[in-house]
Amino acid sequence: MAAVPVIKHCLQKRPEVNILLTTTRMSAFEVLEDQLPSGVLHQLAPLDTPAAINAFFGYWKPSAIMIVESELWPNLIVGASENGVALALLNARMSAKSFERWSRLFLLPLISLMLSKFSLIIPLSNVQAIHFQLLQAPPLVINFSGDLKHAVGECYSSSKGVTFEGLKAQLAHKKVWMASSIHRGEEEVMLGIHKQLMQMHDDVVSIIVPRYPEHGREIYQELKKDGHNVALRSQHEKLEPGTNIYIVDTLGELRHLYRLTPIAVIGGSFVPGLTGHNMSEAAAAGCAILTGLHVGHFSHMVFQMQKVNPSSVLQVSGHDELVEVLHKLFTDAQVLKERQVAARQAFDALSGGVVGKVWNLIESHVLRRFLC
């Protein structure tokens, strides 16, 4: 998703360039398919084996490869170098676990060799830049632009927006909150919160959006078995009177759903071992944003947003604090409005010019040298 605004900008500036987008899953392409400009090709990324990589380069013969927020694959990187293909790493990040692994004495020469093949590395944060420097990336190829995830919020068309008018009407005059991108184990937290909120407010609607659609269907079946009134998105079920839980088991609709809820609780952050999710789409929609403490590399996004406005995103410690904050937002319209405005303010401040900065770096470090 972070690649799409760069692709669009590239085709505006360099319409003669042919672009191939690779993803590791078909589900990712299904989400992006309607957003890609015409003429952009797609295929699944090759396995990182010498035979697959050689076949890939032999068939596509690329001039440059932009790797976006991906793990580093040795055969791909060395193969690109051997074939004279320029390499750039955009929104470059490395998990603490990966950094620790690559820092080991016997792996450091390999990662150092791999990073030496890049013409451009745009790290996600200062911390990430230091990590790449410690792994011996050439200092001159490391440049900053801002987080491309901030450009995701408003770069997508709203062709599906019309399908949400009915749901918007069903949610009118309700106290609505949404738990988005939740992982296994977090549904227990969110449903427990829903139960407590129902004891305080009889007009609450909780929208639950699991990270994976099959998880949503499992939650739906369990709730139905326990006698709850619940609606499932993929079955086009309506929020009939008495139905107060809406399960979304579809892909690619979060950006539309954020515009239907005043409050977004970003999942992947309430169970130890998880690493958070992107908050920029919720901020672009002007939601009051709450998240847990386990946000991984998204701690940088939290820090950036809070630096613009401390009220833009609130980290809560868990179940009890989340219930307390949601109750406050439901009962204090001024506090809710302040947090909504703050989130949008942070988005506007952080998204401005990011794609242009990335493009200028790509142009100067890669395209002028390899695609003149």
Coordinates of C-alpha atoms in Angstrom, one line a residue:
M1 CA 0.0 0.0 0.0
A2 CA 2.9 2.3 0.7
A3 CA 4.2 1.6 -2.8
V4 CA 1.1 2.8 -4.6
P5 CA 1.5 6.6 -4.2
V6 CA 5.2 6.2 -5.4
I7 CA 4.0 4.2 -8.4
K8 CA 1.5 6.8 -9.3
H9 CA 4.0 9.6 -8.9
C10 CA 6.6 7.7 -11.0
L11 CA 4.1 7.3 -13.9
Q12 CA 3.3 11.0 -13.8
K13 CA 6.9 12.0 -13.9
R14 CA 8.2 9.2 -16.1
P15 CA 5.3 7.8 -18.2
E16 CA 7.8 5.8 -20.3
V17 CA 8.8 3.6 -17.4
N18 CA 7.3 0.1 -17.2
I19 CA 6.4 -1.0 -13.7
L20 CA 6.1 -4.5 -12.3
L21 CA 4.7 -4.8 -8.7
T22 CA 5.4 -8.1 -6.9
T23 CA 3.7 -9.2 -3.7
T24 CA 4.3 -12.3 -1.6
R25 CA 0.6 -13.1 -1.3
M26 CA -2.3 -12.9 -3.8
S27 CA -4.5 -11.4 -1.0
A28 CA -2.2 -8.3 -1.1
F29 CA -2.8 -7.9 -4.8
E30 CA -6.5 -8.3 -4.4
V31 CA -6.5 -5.4 -2.0
L32 CA -4.4 -3.2 -4.4
E33 CA -5.8 -4.3 -7.8
D34 CA -8.4 -1.5 -8.1
Q35 CA -5.8 1.1 -7.0
L36 CA -3.1 0.5 -9.4
P37 CA -2.8 2.6 -12.6
S38 CA -3.5 0.9 -15.8
G39 CA -0.5 -0.8 -17.3
V40 CA 1.1 -1.7 -14.0
L41 CA 2.0 -5.4 -14.1
H42 CA 1.7 -7.8 -11.1
Q43 CA 3.1 -11.2 -10.2
L44 CA 4.0 -13.0 -7.1
A45 CA 7.6 -12.4 -5.9
P46 CA 10.0 -15.1 -6.7
L47 CA 11.3 -17.5 -4.1
D48 CA 14.8 -16.5 -2.9
T49 CA 16.6 -19.4 -4.5
P50 CA 19.2 -19.0 -7.2
A51 CA 17.1 -20.8 -9.9
A52 CA 14.0 -18.7 -9.2
I53 CA 15.9 -15.5 -9.0
N54 CA 17.8 -16.2 -12.3
A55 CA 14.6 -17.1 -14.0
F56 CA 13.0 -13.8 -12.7
F57 CA 15.8 -11.6 -14.0
G58 CA 16.1 -13.6 -17.3
Y59 CA 12.4 -13.0 -18.0
W60 CA 11.7 -9.5 -16.8
K61 CA 15.2 -7.9 -17.3
P62 CA 14.5 -5.1 -14.8
S63 CA 16.7 -1.9 -14.7
A64 CA 15.9 -1.1 -11.1
I65 CA 14.3 -2.7 -8.1
M66 CA 12.6 -0.8 -5.3
I67 CA 12.2 -3.0 -2.2
V68 CA 9.5 -1.6 0.2
E69 CA 9.5 -2.5 3.9
S70 CA 10.7 -6.0 3.1
E71 CA 13.2 -8.4 4.6
L72 CA 16.5 -8.6 2.8
W73 CA 16.8 -11.6 0.5
P74 CA 20.4 -12.5 -0.3
N75 CA 19.9 -14.2 -3.7
L76 CA 17.6 -11.3 -4.9
I77 CA 20.1 -8.7 -3.9
V78 CA 23.3 -10.4 -5.2
G79 CA 21.5 -11.4 -8.3
A80 CA 20.4 -7.8 -9.0
S81 CA 24.0 -6.7 -8.6
E82 CA 25.3 -9.4 -10.9
N83 CA 22.8 -8.4 -13.5
G84 CA 23.6 -4.6 -13.2
V85 CA 20.2 -3.9 -11.7
A86 CA 19.9 -0.8 -9.4
L87 CA 18.6 -1.4 -5.9
A88 CA 16.8 0.9 -3.5
L89 CA 15.2 0.2 -0.1
L90 CA 12.2 2.4 0.7
N91 CA 10.7 2.8 4.1
A92 CA 13.6 0.7 5.2
R93 CA 13.1 -1.0 8.6
M94 CA 14.5 -4.0 10.4
S95 CA 12.9 -5.6 13.4
A96 CA 14.9 -5.8 16.6
K97 CA 15.1 -9.6 16.2
S98 CA 16.5 -9.3 12.6
F99 CA 19.0 -6.6 13.6
E100 CA 20.2 -8.8 16.5
R101 CA 20.5 -11.8 14.1
W102 CA 22.4 -9.9 11.4
S103 CA 24.7 -8.3 13.9
R104 CA 26.2 -11.7 14.8
L105 CA 29.8 -12.0 13.9
F106 CA 29.3 -14.8 11.3
L107 CA 26.4 -12.9 9.5
L108 CA 27.8 -9.4 9.6
P109 CA 30.0 -9.9 6.5
L110 CA 26.9 -11.1 4.5
I111 CA 24.6 -8.2 5.5
S112 CA 27.4 -5.7 4.9
L113 CA 27.9 -7.2 1.4
M114 CA 24.2 -7.0 0.7
L115 CA 23.8 -3.4 1.9
S116 CA 26.8 -2.4 -0.2
K117 CA 24.8 -3.2 -3.4
F118 CA 22.1 -0.5 -2.7
S119 CA 22.2 2.8 -4.4
L120 CA 19.6 4.3 -2.0
I121 CA 18.3 3.4 1.5
I122 CA 15.5 5.5 2.9
P123 CA 15.1 4.4 6.6
L124 CA 11.8 4.7 8.4
S125 CA 13.4 6.5 11.4
N126 CA 16.7 7.7 12.9
V127 CA 16.8 4.5 14.9
Q128 CA 16.5 2.4 11.8
A129 CA 19.2 4.6 10.1
I130 CA 21.6 3.8 13.0
H131 CA 20.8 0.1 12.6
F132 CA 21.7 0.1 8.9
Q133 CA 24.9 2.1 9.6
L134 CA 25.9 -0.4 12.3
L135 CA 25.4 -3.1 9.8
Q136 CA 27.9 -1.2 7.6
A137 CA 25.5 0.3 4.9
P138 CA 27.4 2.9 2.9
P139 CA 26.7 6.3 4.7
L140 CA 26.1 8.2 1.4
V141 CA 23.2 6.0 0.3
I142 CA 21.2 6.6 3.5
N143 CA 18.8 9.5 3.1
F144 CA 15.6 10.6 4.9
S145 CA 12.2 11.5 3.4
G146 CA 9.5 10.6 6.0
D147 CA 7.3 7.6 6.4
L148 CA 5.5 6.5 3.2
K149 CA 2.7 5.1 5.3
H150 CA 1.5 8.6 6.0
A151 CA 0.9 8.9 2.2
V152 CA -1.4 5.9 2.3
G153 CA -4.3 7.7 4.0
E154 CA -5.7 9.6 1.1
C155 CA -4.1 8.1 -2.0
Y156 CA -6.9 5.6 -2.7
S157 CA -9.9 6.0 -4.8
S158 CA -13.3 5.6 -3.2
S159 CA -15.0 3.5 -5.9
K160 CA -16.5 1.2 -3.1
G161 CA -17.7 4.1 -1.0
V162 CA -21.2 3.9 -2.4
T163 CA -21.6 0.4 -0.8
F164 CA -21.2 1.9 2.6
E165 CA -24.1 4.4 2.5
G166 CA -26.5 1.7 3.9
L167 CA -24.2 0.9 6.8
K168 CA -23.7 4.6 7.5
A169 CA -27.4 5.0 7.8
Q170 CA -27.7 2.0 10.1
L171 CA -25.0 3.5 12.4
A172 CA -26.6 6.9 12.6
H173 CA -27.5 8.0 16.2
K174 CA -25.4 5.1 17.7
K175 CA -22.3 5.3 19.8
V176 CA -19.8 3.7 17.4
W177 CA -16.3 2.5 17.9
M178 CA -14.1 0.2 15.8
A179 CA -11.4 -2.2 16.7
S180 CA -9.3 -2.6 13.5
S181 CA -6.7 -5.1 12.5
I182 CA -7.0 -7.3 15.6
H183 CA -5.0 -10.5 16.0
R184 CA -5.9 -13.8 17.6
G185 CA -6.2 -13.2 21.4
E186 CA -7.3 -9.6 21.0
E187 CA -10.9 -10.5 20.2
E188 CA -11.3 -11.5 23.8
V189 CA -10.1 -8.1 24.9
M190 CA -12.4 -6.3 22.5
L191 CA -15.5 -8.4 23.2
G192 CA -14.9 -7.9 26.9
I193 CA -14.8 -4.2 26.4
H194 CA -18.0 -4.3 24.3
K195 CA -19.7 -6.2 27.1
Q196 CA -18.8 -3.5 29.6
L197 CA -19.7 -0.6 27.3
M198 CA -23.1 -2.2 26.8
Q199 CA -23.7 -2.0 30.6
M200 CA -23.0 1.7 30.4
H201 CA -24.7 2.6 27.1
D202 CA -27.5 0.7 25.5
D203 CA -26.9 2.2 22.0
V204 CA -23.3 1.0 21.5
V205 CA -22.2 -0.6 18.2
S206 CA -18.8 -2.3 18.1
I207 CA -17.2 -2.8 14.7
I208 CA -14.7 -5.6 14.9
V209 CA -12.2 -5.9 12.0
P210 CA -9.8 -8.8 12.3
R211 CA -6.5 -8.7 10.5
Y212 CA -7.4 -11.9 8.6
P213 CA -11.0 -12.5 7.2
E214 CA -11.1 -16.2 8.3
H215 CA -10.6 -15.0 11.9
G216 CA -13.6 -12.7 11.5
R217 CA -15.8 -15.6 10.4
E218 CA -14.6 -17.7 13.4
I219 CA -15.5 -14.9 15.8
Y220 CA -18.9 -14.5 14.1
Q221 CA -19.6 -18.3 14.5
E222 CA -18.6 -18.2 18.2
L223 CA -20.8 -15.2 18.9
K224 CA -23.8 -16.7 17.1
K225 CA -23.3 -20.0 19.0
D226 CA -23.4 -18.0 22.3
G227 CA -26.7 -16.4 21.3
H228 CA -25.4 -12.9 20.4
N229 CA -27.0 -10.7 17.8
V230 CA -24.2 -10.1 15.4
A231 CA -23.9 -9.1 11.7
L232 CA -21.3 -10.3 9.2
R233 CA -20.0 -7.9 6.5
S234 CA -19.4 -10.5 3.8
Q235 CA -23.0 -11.8 4.1
H236 CA -24.3 -8.2 3.7
E237 CA -26.2 -8.6 7.0
K238 CA -27.8 -5.5 8.3
L239 CA -27.6 -4.0 11.8
E240 CA -31.1 -4.9 12.8
P241 CA -32.6 -3.5 16.1
G242 CA -30.8 -5.4 18.9
T243 CA -27.7 -6.1 16.8
N244 CA -24.7 -4.3 18.3
I245 CA -21.7 -6.2 17.0
Y246 CA -20.6 -5.9 13.3
I247 CA -17.9 -8.2 12.1
V248 CA -15.9 -7.3 9.0
D249 CA -14.4 -10.3 7.3
T250 CA -13.4 -8.6 4.0
L251 CA -10.1 -7.1 2.7
G252 CA -9.3 -3.6 1.5
E253 CA -12.2 -1.7 3.2
L254 CA -10.6 -0.2 6.3
R255 CA -10.1 3.2 4.8
H256 CA -13.9 3.4 4.1
L257 CA -14.8 2.0 7.5
Y258 CA -12.7 4.6 9.3
R259 CA -15.0 7.2 7.8
L260 CA -18.0 5.6 9.5
T261 CA -16.6 5.6 13.1
P262 CA -15.5 8.5 15.3
I263 CA -13.2 6.3 17.3
A264 CA -10.6 3.8 16.0
V265 CA -8.8 1.3 18.3
I266 CA -5.8 0.0 16.4
G267 CA -5.2 -3.6 17.0
G268 CA -2.1 -5.7 16.9
S269 CA -1.0 -3.9 20.0
F270 CA -2.8 -5.4 23.0
V271 CA -1.0 -8.7 23.3
P272 CA 2.7 -9.1 24.0
G273 CA 4.6 -10.1 20.9
L274 CA 2.5 -8.1 18.5
T275 CA 3.9 -5.1 16.7
G276 CA 1.1 -2.7 16.0
H277 CA -0.4 -1.4 12.7
N278 CA -0.5 1.7 10.6
M279 CA -2.5 4.5 12.1
S280 CA -2.4 7.0 9.1
E281 CA -5.7 5.8 7.5
A282 CA -7.6 6.4 10.7
A283 CA -5.9 9.8 11.2
A284 CA -6.7 10.8 7.6
A285 CA -10.4 9.9 8.3
G286 CA -10.3 12.1 11.4
C287 CA -10.8 9.3 14.0
A288 CA -9.9 9.6 17.6
I289 CA -7.1 7.1 17.7
L290 CA -6.3 4.6 20.5
T291 CA -3.8 1.9 20.5
G292 CA -2.1 -0.5 22.9
L293 CA 1.5 -0.6 24.2
H294 CA 2.8 -3.3 21.9
V295 CA 3.4 -1.3 18.7
G296 CA 6.9 -2.4 17.6
H297 CA 8.4 -0.2 14.9
F298 CA 5.1 1.8 14.8
S299 CA 6.4 3.4 18.0
H300 CA 8.1 5.8 15.6
M301 CA 4.7 6.7 14.1
V302 CA 3.2 7.2 17.6
F303 CA 6.1 9.5 18.5
Q304 CA 5.8 11.5 15.3
M305 CA 2.1 12.0 15.7
Q306 CA 2.3 12.9 19.4
K307 CA 5.1 15.4 18.5
V308 CA 2.7 17.2 16.2
N309 CA -0.1 17.0 18.7
P310 CA 0.0 15.0 22.0
S311 CA -3.8 14.3 21.6
S312 CA -3.4 12.7 18.1
V313 CA -3.0 9.2 19.4
L314 CA -3.4 7.7 22.9
Q315 CA -1.7 4.5 24.0
V316 CA -3.6 2.6 26.7
S317 CA -2.3 0.0 29.0
G318 CA -5.1 -2.5 28.5
H319 CA -8.7 -3.5 29.0
D320 CA -9.6 -1.3 32.0
E321 CA -8.0 1.9 30.7
L322 CA -9.5 1.3 27.2
V323 CA -13.0 1.0 28.7
E324 CA -12.5 4.2 30.7
V325 CA -11.3 6.1 27.7
L326 CA -14.0 4.9 25.4
H327 CA -16.7 5.8 28.0
K328 CA -15.1 9.3 28.3
L329 CA -15.2 9.8 24.5
F330 CA -18.8 8.6 24.3
T331 CA -19.9 11.1 27.0
D332 CA -17.7 14.1 26.4
A333 CA -18.2 15.5 22.9
Q334 CA -15.5 18.1 23.3
V335 CA -12.8 15.6 24.2
L336 CA -13.8 13.4 21.3
K337 CA -13.7 16.4 18.9
E338 CA -10.3 17.4 20.2
R339 CA -8.8 14.0 19.6
Q340 CA -10.4 13.8 16.1
V341 CA -9.0 17.2 15.1
A342 CA -5.6 16.3 16.6
A343 CA -5.3 13.1 14.6
R344 CA -6.2 14.8 11.3
Q345 CA -3.8 17.6 12.2
A346 CA -1.0 15.1 12.7
F347 CA -1.8 13.4 9.4
D348 CA -1.7 16.6 7.5
A349 CA 1.6 17.6 9.0
L350 CA 3.3 14.3 8.4
S351 CA 1.9 13.3 5.0
G352 CA 2.7 16.6 3.2
G353 CA 5.4 16.1 0.6
V354 CA 6.5 12.6 1.6
V355 CA 6.0 11.1 -1.9
G356 CA 7.7 14.1 -3.5
K357 CA 10.8 13.7 -1.3
V358 CA 11.0 10.0 -1.9
W359 CA 10.6 10.5 -5.7
N360 CA 13.4 13.1 -5.7
L361 CA 15.7 10.7 -4.0
I362 CA 14.8 7.9 -6.4
E363 CA 15.4 10.2 -9.3
S364 CA 18.8 11.4 -8.2
H365 CA 20.2 8.2 -6.8
V366 CA 18.7 5.6 -9.1
L367 CA 16.9 6.7 -12.3
R368 CA 19.4 9.3 -13.5
R369 CA 22.2 6.8 -13.1
F370 CA 20.5 3.7 -14.4
L371 CA 17.6 4.9 -16.6
C372 CA 19.0 7.9 -18.4

